[in-house]
Amino acid sequence: MQAAYDAIYLQLRSLIENGTYPYRSLLPSESVLVSQYGCAHNTVRKSLSMLAADGYVQPVHGKGVRVIYFPETNSPLQSQCFLSTEIESFREAMQRIGIGNTTTKVLTMQECVADDSPLLAPYAKGTPLVNVERIRIYEGQALSRESNFLRADIVEGMTKADAEYSVYHYIRSVRGEKLVTCKRCIAIEPATDRDRELLDIDDTSHVVVIHSRAFDGDGLLCELCETRQHPKVFTFCQTAIHSRIHSQK
Amino acid sequence: MQAAYDAIYLQLRSLIENGTYPYRSLLPSESVLVSQYGCAHNTVRKSLSMLAADGYVQPVHGKGVRVIYFPETNSPLQSQCFLSTEIESFREAMQRIGIGNTTTKVLTMQECVADDSPLLAPYAKGTPLVNVERIRIYEGQALSRESNFLRADIVEGMTKADAEYSVYHYIRSVRGEKLVTCKRCIAIEPATDRDRELLDIDDTSHVVVIHSRAFDGDGLLCELCETRQHPKVFTFCQTAIHSRIHSQK
DNA sequence: GCCGATTTGTCCGTATGTATC
DNA sequence: CGATACATACGGACAAATCGG
């Protein structure tokens, strides 16, 4: 079942994207939208705040809701970015940006237990884990590698073949678990000897390093992952909105 | 005046950060919080959704609101990231992460007009602009440069000295304008000859390129900026939350 | 497996405050 | 000053998920 605010969000978004509400114009006022959609004021507001968070509109107090979306041909579009603001598997990301011919190779896959190393500190000590190390190859080049510490119970029964296809797909479709929140940290670090050994980075001095921690439907940590990859495959788009909180802090 | 949901957000956040509500625990239920704070449940819900967006909690349907925040010593904290999810000036960012001794040098600052080049396409053709090119130097090294196309009216009267201190500070404090929305696109590109000429990048093959577009209080584009910088000064943290929208699209 | 209590999720209608024009 | 528009807040109703008995 689709929520009312989702439907309104999607409809308004497509009207913005197809030019019905062009860049720099004002949307119909809240009260007009309320009567158009036959819903409550708060419902329209939720849809509008979602559009604002995604960079489609910006509400202007006392004036209206300004459309700030314009199609971009120059820089990579939001939808074509390598790293999305959503939670998706590598496979899903590749399909989204239209790179079909990628393969994944599992280097190692072994059970272990969370000790008190700083790397695994977010896991409770003693938690059974599975460590999966993989390499991503596209167009014959190894451009990305990752080391993944997954909570054992959430990937119970996973085989190497499953991990080669998609760990996220296994968690979601086979295990029926959700991935709800993902915290990420992006940095650019000098390539290590191990990077040069495993990846085709040639004359590239640095690699993109993404640390991510994913939480399941219960809000419990289930994945702790480090991805190291060639810089040329990395793009990321984001919309920042001013909040008064930080100005007070 | 501070909104009620802001106060509740700040209070709950500090209670989470100081360990009163530790990692993996559940917050008091909505109804308890409502009676504690003496407000309506929608107000509490707004605070909780802000905490969720910032990666502090994750609500679990029918169960409670799980705390997913833990202090990190290993990877860069959210507050220590170079590029924040807020809208701030370079000067503010440097103060936040504790790098005091930085200087800014204005290379060029000249008026121009938006033509039909793809770079300036987001501006209406004919819009008066000011182009400012600057270099950031810290610890004696030129590590970042940027080319900024600002709408002329929003930086009216700005001098080279103002631009050397902070363009954002001039816009906000002198001109009294707000910067509300900022769309950014991050990529890693090979360093150009011009990069090597202006920056101290030595044996580094790539630079971090940030394209950003900022919108003023009226929701009108007022800044179009390209930043090119040394990889070693770049870190970015972000929290992604699963939305059903993308799964339907 | 069912039932009831608890908790979050969605939605409604209303009232008031505040900025813009 | 009045009309319009967004911002905040309240209180209530019902749905849906979870959990324990």
PDB file of N, CA, C and O (backbone and C1' of nucleotides) in Angstrom, chain A residues 3-5 38-43 46 61-63, chain C residues 9-21:
ATOM      1  N   ALA A   3       1.549   5.172   0.616  1.00  0.00           N
ATOM      2  CA  ALA A   3       1.039   6.258   1.451  1.00  0.00           C
ATOM      3  C   ALA A   3       0.597   7.425   0.579  1.00  0.00           C
ATOM      4  O   ALA A   3       1.103   7.603  -0.528  1.00  0.00           O
ATOM      5  N   ALA A   4      -0.336   8.222   1.105  1.00  0.00           N
ATOM      6  CA  ALA A   4      -0.855   9.360   0.354  1.00  0.00           C
ATOM      7  C   ALA A   4       0.261  10.345   0.034  1.00  0.00           C
ATOM      8  O   ALA A   4       0.358  10.863  -1.083  1.00  0.00           O
ATOM      9  N   TYR A   5       1.143  10.588   1.017  1.00  0.00           N
ATOM     10  CA  TYR A   5       2.203  11.573   0.769  1.00  0.00           C
ATOM     11  C   TYR A   5       3.207  11.084  -0.255  1.00  0.00           C
ATOM     12  O   TYR A   5       3.807  11.875  -0.969  1.00  0.00           O
ATOM     13  N   GLY A  38      -7.479  16.556  -2.201  1.00  0.00           N
ATOM     14  CA  GLY A  38      -8.489  16.124  -1.254  1.00  0.00           C
ATOM     15  C   GLY A  38      -7.909  15.498  -0.007  1.00  0.00           C
ATOM     16  O   GLY A  38      -8.399  14.476   0.482  1.00  0.00           O
ATOM     17  N   CYS A  39      -6.836  16.068   0.499  1.00  0.00           N
ATOM     18  CA  CYS A  39      -6.198  15.519   1.686  1.00  0.00           C
ATOM     19  C   CYS A  39      -5.960  16.637   2.688  1.00  0.00           C
ATOM     20  O   CYS A  39      -6.312  17.782   2.443  1.00  0.00           O
ATOM     21  N   ALA A  40      -5.349  16.267   3.799  1.00  0.00           N
ATOM     22  CA  ALA A  40      -5.117  17.269   4.837  1.00  0.00           C
ATOM     23  C   ALA A  40      -3.836  18.033   4.531  1.00  0.00           C
ATOM     24  O   ALA A  40      -2.945  17.574   3.821  1.00  0.00           O
ATOM     25  N   HIS A  41      -3.818  19.187   5.105  1.00  0.00           N
ATOM     26  CA  HIS A  41      -2.727  20.119   5.058  1.00  0.00           C
ATOM     27  C   HIS A  41      -1.383  19.452   5.410  1.00  0.00           C
ATOM     28  O   HIS A  41      -0.411  19.601   4.668  1.00  0.00           O
ATOM     29  N   ASN A  42      -1.348  18.684   6.489  1.00  0.00           N
ATOM     30  CA  ASN A  42      -0.097  18.055   6.930  1.00  0.00           C
ATOM     31  C   ASN A  42       0.430  17.049   5.902  1.00  0.00           C
ATOM     32  O   ASN A  42       1.629  16.854   5.782  1.00  0.00           O
ATOM     33  N   THR A  43      -0.478  16.411   5.205  1.00  0.00           N
ATOM     34  CA  THR A  43      -0.069  15.422   4.219  1.00  0.00           C
ATOM     35  C   THR A  43       0.664  16.091   3.062  1.00  0.00           C
ATOM     36  O   THR A  43       1.724  15.629   2.620  1.00  0.00           O
ATOM     37  N   LYS A  46       4.128  17.163   4.161  1.00  0.00           N
ATOM     38  CA  LYS A  46       5.113  16.079   4.193  1.00  0.00           C
ATOM     39  C   LYS A  46       5.676  15.839   2.790  1.00  0.00           C
ATOM     40  O   LYS A  46       6.885  15.676   2.626  1.00  0.00           O
ATOM     41  N   HIS A  61       8.979  31.329   2.904  1.00  0.00           N
ATOM     42  CA  HIS A  61       7.968  31.739   3.882  1.00  0.00           C
ATOM     43  C   HIS A  61       7.160  32.936   3.382  1.00  0.00           C
ATOM     44  O   HIS A  61       7.730  33.966   3.041  1.00  0.00           O
ATOM     45  N   GLY A  62       5.858  32.790   3.385  1.00  0.00           N
ATOM     46  CA  GLY A  62       4.976  33.891   3.010  1.00  0.00           C
ATOM     47  C   GLY A  62       4.845  34.111   1.525  1.00  0.00           C
ATOM     48  O   GLY A  62       4.069  34.951   1.084  1.00  0.00           O
ATOM     49  N   LYS A  63       5.607  33.356   0.743  1.00  0.00           N
ATOM     50  CA  LYS A  63       5.618  33.596  -0.696  1.00  0.00           C
ATOM     51  C   LYS A  63       5.107  32.395  -1.488  1.00  0.00           C
ATOM     52  O   LYS A  63       4.166  32.510  -2.278  1.00  0.00           O
TER      53      LYS A  63
ATOM     54  P    DG C   9       7.653   4.758  12.991  1.00  0.00           P
ATOM     55  O5'  DG C   9       6.211   4.558  12.339  1.00  0.00           O
ATOM     56  C5'  DG C   9       5.974   3.446  11.473  1.00  0.00           C
ATOM     57  C4'  DG C   9       4.773   3.727  10.573  1.00  0.00           C
ATOM     58  C3'  DG C   9       4.839   5.071   9.848  1.00  0.00           C
ATOM     59  O3'  DG C   9       4.432   4.886   8.494  1.00  0.00           O
ATOM     60  C1'  DG C   9       2.860   4.966  11.133  1.00  0.00           C
ATOM     61  P    DT C  10       4.411   6.123   7.476  1.00  0.00           P
ATOM     62  O5'  DT C  10       2.870   6.522   7.481  1.00  0.00           O
ATOM     63  C5'  DT C  10       1.911   5.561   7.065  1.00  0.00           C
ATOM     64  C4'  DT C  10       0.528   6.146   7.162  1.00  0.00           C
ATOM     65  C3'  DT C  10       0.332   7.484   6.453  1.00  0.00           C
ATOM     66  O3'  DT C  10      -0.733   7.333   5.530  1.00  0.00           O
ATOM     67  C1'  DT C  10      -0.592   7.542   8.626  1.00  0.00           C
ATOM     68  P    DC C  11      -0.996   8.463   4.412  1.00  0.00           P
ATOM     69  O5'  DC C  11      -2.127   9.351   5.089  1.00  0.00           O
ATOM     70  C5'  DC C  11      -3.344   8.731   5.507  1.00  0.00           C
ATOM     71  C4'  DC C  11      -4.137   9.692   6.352  1.00  0.00           C
ATOM     72  C3'  DC C  11      -4.160  11.141   5.841  1.00  0.00           C
ATOM     73  O3'  DC C  11      -5.408  11.376   5.198  1.00  0.00           O
ATOM     74  C1'  DC C  11      -4.044  10.960   8.239  1.00  0.00           C
ATOM     75  P    DC C  12      -5.814  12.808   4.656  1.00  0.00           P
ATOM     76  O5'  DC C  12      -6.650  13.369   5.878  1.00  0.00           O
ATOM     77  C5'  DC C  12      -7.607  12.512   6.500  1.00  0.00           C
ATOM     78  C4'  DC C  12      -8.216  13.214   7.681  1.00  0.00           C
ATOM     79  C3'  DC C  12      -8.513  14.693   7.430  1.00  0.00           C
ATOM     80  O3'  DC C  12      -9.898  14.939   7.515  1.00  0.00           O
ATOM     81  C1'  DC C  12      -7.362  14.366   9.505  1.00  0.00           C
ATOM     82  P    DG C  13     -10.519  16.230   6.818  1.00  0.00           P
ATOM     83  O5'  DG C  13     -10.604  17.274   8.029  1.00  0.00           O
ATOM     84  C5'  DG C  13     -11.207  16.863   9.247  1.00  0.00           C
ATOM     85  C4'  DG C  13     -10.986  17.927  10.297  1.00  0.00           C
ATOM     86  C3'  DG C  13     -11.066  19.361   9.765  1.00  0.00           C
ATOM     87  O3'  DG C  13     -12.030  20.074  10.518  1.00  0.00           O
ATOM     88  C1'  DG C  13      -9.078  19.054  11.033  1.00  0.00           C
ATOM     89  P    DT C  14     -12.276  21.651  10.272  1.00  0.00           P
ATOM     90  O5'  DT C  14     -11.403  22.338  11.424  1.00  0.00           O
ATOM     91  C5'  DT C  14     -11.365  21.719  12.713  1.00  0.00           C
ATOM     92  C4'  DT C  14     -10.412  22.487  13.604  1.00  0.00           C
ATOM     93  C3'  DT C  14     -10.414  24.001  13.370  1.00  0.00           C
ATOM     94  O3'  DT C  14     -10.747  24.657  14.579  1.00  0.00           O
ATOM     95  C1'  DT C  14      -8.195  23.137  13.483  1.00  0.00           C
ATOM     96  P    DA C  15     -10.992  26.275  14.576  1.00  0.00           P
ATOM     97  O5'  DA C  15      -9.666  26.826  15.270  1.00  0.00           O
ATOM     98  C5'  DA C  15      -9.152  26.163  16.422  1.00  0.00           C
ATOM     99  C4'  DA C  15      -7.787  26.746  16.751  1.00  0.00           C
ATOM    100  C3'  DA C  15      -7.683  28.251  16.488  1.00  0.00           C
ATOM    101  O3'  DA C  15      -7.289  28.905  17.687  1.00  0.00           O
ATOM    102  C1'  DA C  15      -5.848  27.090  15.499  1.00  0.00           C
ATOM    103  P    DT C  16      -7.226  30.508  17.724  1.00  0.00           P
ATOM    104  O5'  DT C  16      -5.666  30.805  17.538  1.00  0.00           O
ATOM    105  C5'  DT C  16      -4.730  30.055  18.298  1.00  0.00           C
ATOM    106  C4'  DT C  16      -3.332  30.320  17.783  1.00  0.00           C
ATOM    107  C3'  DT C  16      -3.018  31.792  17.480  1.00  0.00           C
ATOM    108  O3'  DT C  16      -1.869  32.167  18.218  1.00  0.00           O
ATOM    109  C1'  DT C  16      -2.311  30.392  15.709  1.00  0.00           C
ATOM    110  P    DG C  17      -1.309  33.695  18.126  1.00  0.00           P
ATOM    111  O5'  DG C  17       0.061  33.551  17.354  1.00  0.00           O
ATOM    112  C5'  DG C  17       0.982  32.528  17.741  1.00  0.00           C
ATOM    113  C4'  DG C  17       2.137  32.473  16.744  1.00  0.00           C
ATOM    114  C3'  DG C  17       2.689  33.842  16.349  1.00  0.00           C
ATOM    115  O3'  DG C  17       4.111  33.780  16.353  1.00  0.00           O
ATOM    116  C1'  DG C  17       2.066  32.645  14.407  1.00  0.00           C
ATOM    117  P    DT C  18       4.975  35.154  16.227  1.00  0.00           P
ATOM    118  O5'  DT C  18       5.368  35.196  14.680  1.00  0.00           O
ATOM    119  C5'  DT C  18       6.047  34.083  14.114  1.00  0.00           C
ATOM    120  C4'  DT C  18       6.232  34.302  12.627  1.00  0.00           C
ATOM    121  C3'  DT C  18       6.623  35.741  12.234  1.00  0.00           C
ATOM    122  O3'  DT C  18       7.622  35.667  11.243  1.00  0.00           O
ATOM    123  C1'  DT C  18       4.783  35.039  10.986  1.00  0.00           C
ATOM    124  P    DA C  19       8.695  36.888  11.077  1.00  0.00           P
ATOM    125  O5'  DA C  19       8.937  36.932   9.495  1.00  0.00           O
ATOM    126  C5'  DA C  19       9.206  35.715   8.805  1.00  0.00           C
ATOM    127  C4'  DA C  19       8.631  35.806   7.401  1.00  0.00           C
ATOM    128  C3'  DA C  19       8.923  37.133   6.697  1.00  0.00           C
ATOM    129  O3'  DA C  19       9.582  36.861   5.461  1.00  0.00           O
ATOM    130  C1'  DA C  19       6.619  36.589   6.549  1.00  0.00           C
ATOM    131  P    DT C  20      10.047  38.078   4.511  1.00  0.00           P
ATOM    132  O5'  DT C  20       8.861  38.161   3.444  1.00  0.00           O
ATOM    133  C5'  DT C  20       8.406  36.963   2.836  1.00  0.00           C
ATOM    134  C4'  DT C  20       7.306  37.279   1.847  1.00  0.00           C
ATOM    135  C3'  DT C  20       7.522  38.551   1.023  1.00  0.00           C
ATOM    136  O3'  DT C  20       7.380  38.229  -0.347  1.00  0.00           O
ATOM    137  C1'  DT C  20       5.371  38.561   2.011  1.00  0.00           C
ATOM    138  P    DC C  21       7.804  39.340  -1.445  1.00  0.00           P
ATOM    139  O5'  DC C  21       6.389  39.955  -1.860  1.00  0.00           O
ATOM    140  C5'  DC C  21       5.299  39.076  -2.117  1.00  0.00           C
ATOM    141  C4'  DC C  21       4.026  39.886  -2.287  1.00  0.00           C
ATOM    142  C3'  DC C  21       4.234  41.241  -2.963  1.00  0.00           C
ATOM    143  O3'  DC C  21       3.281  41.398  -4.002  1.00  0.00           O
ATOM    144  C1'  DC C  21       3.014  41.512  -0.971  1.00  0.00           C
TER     145       DC C  21
END
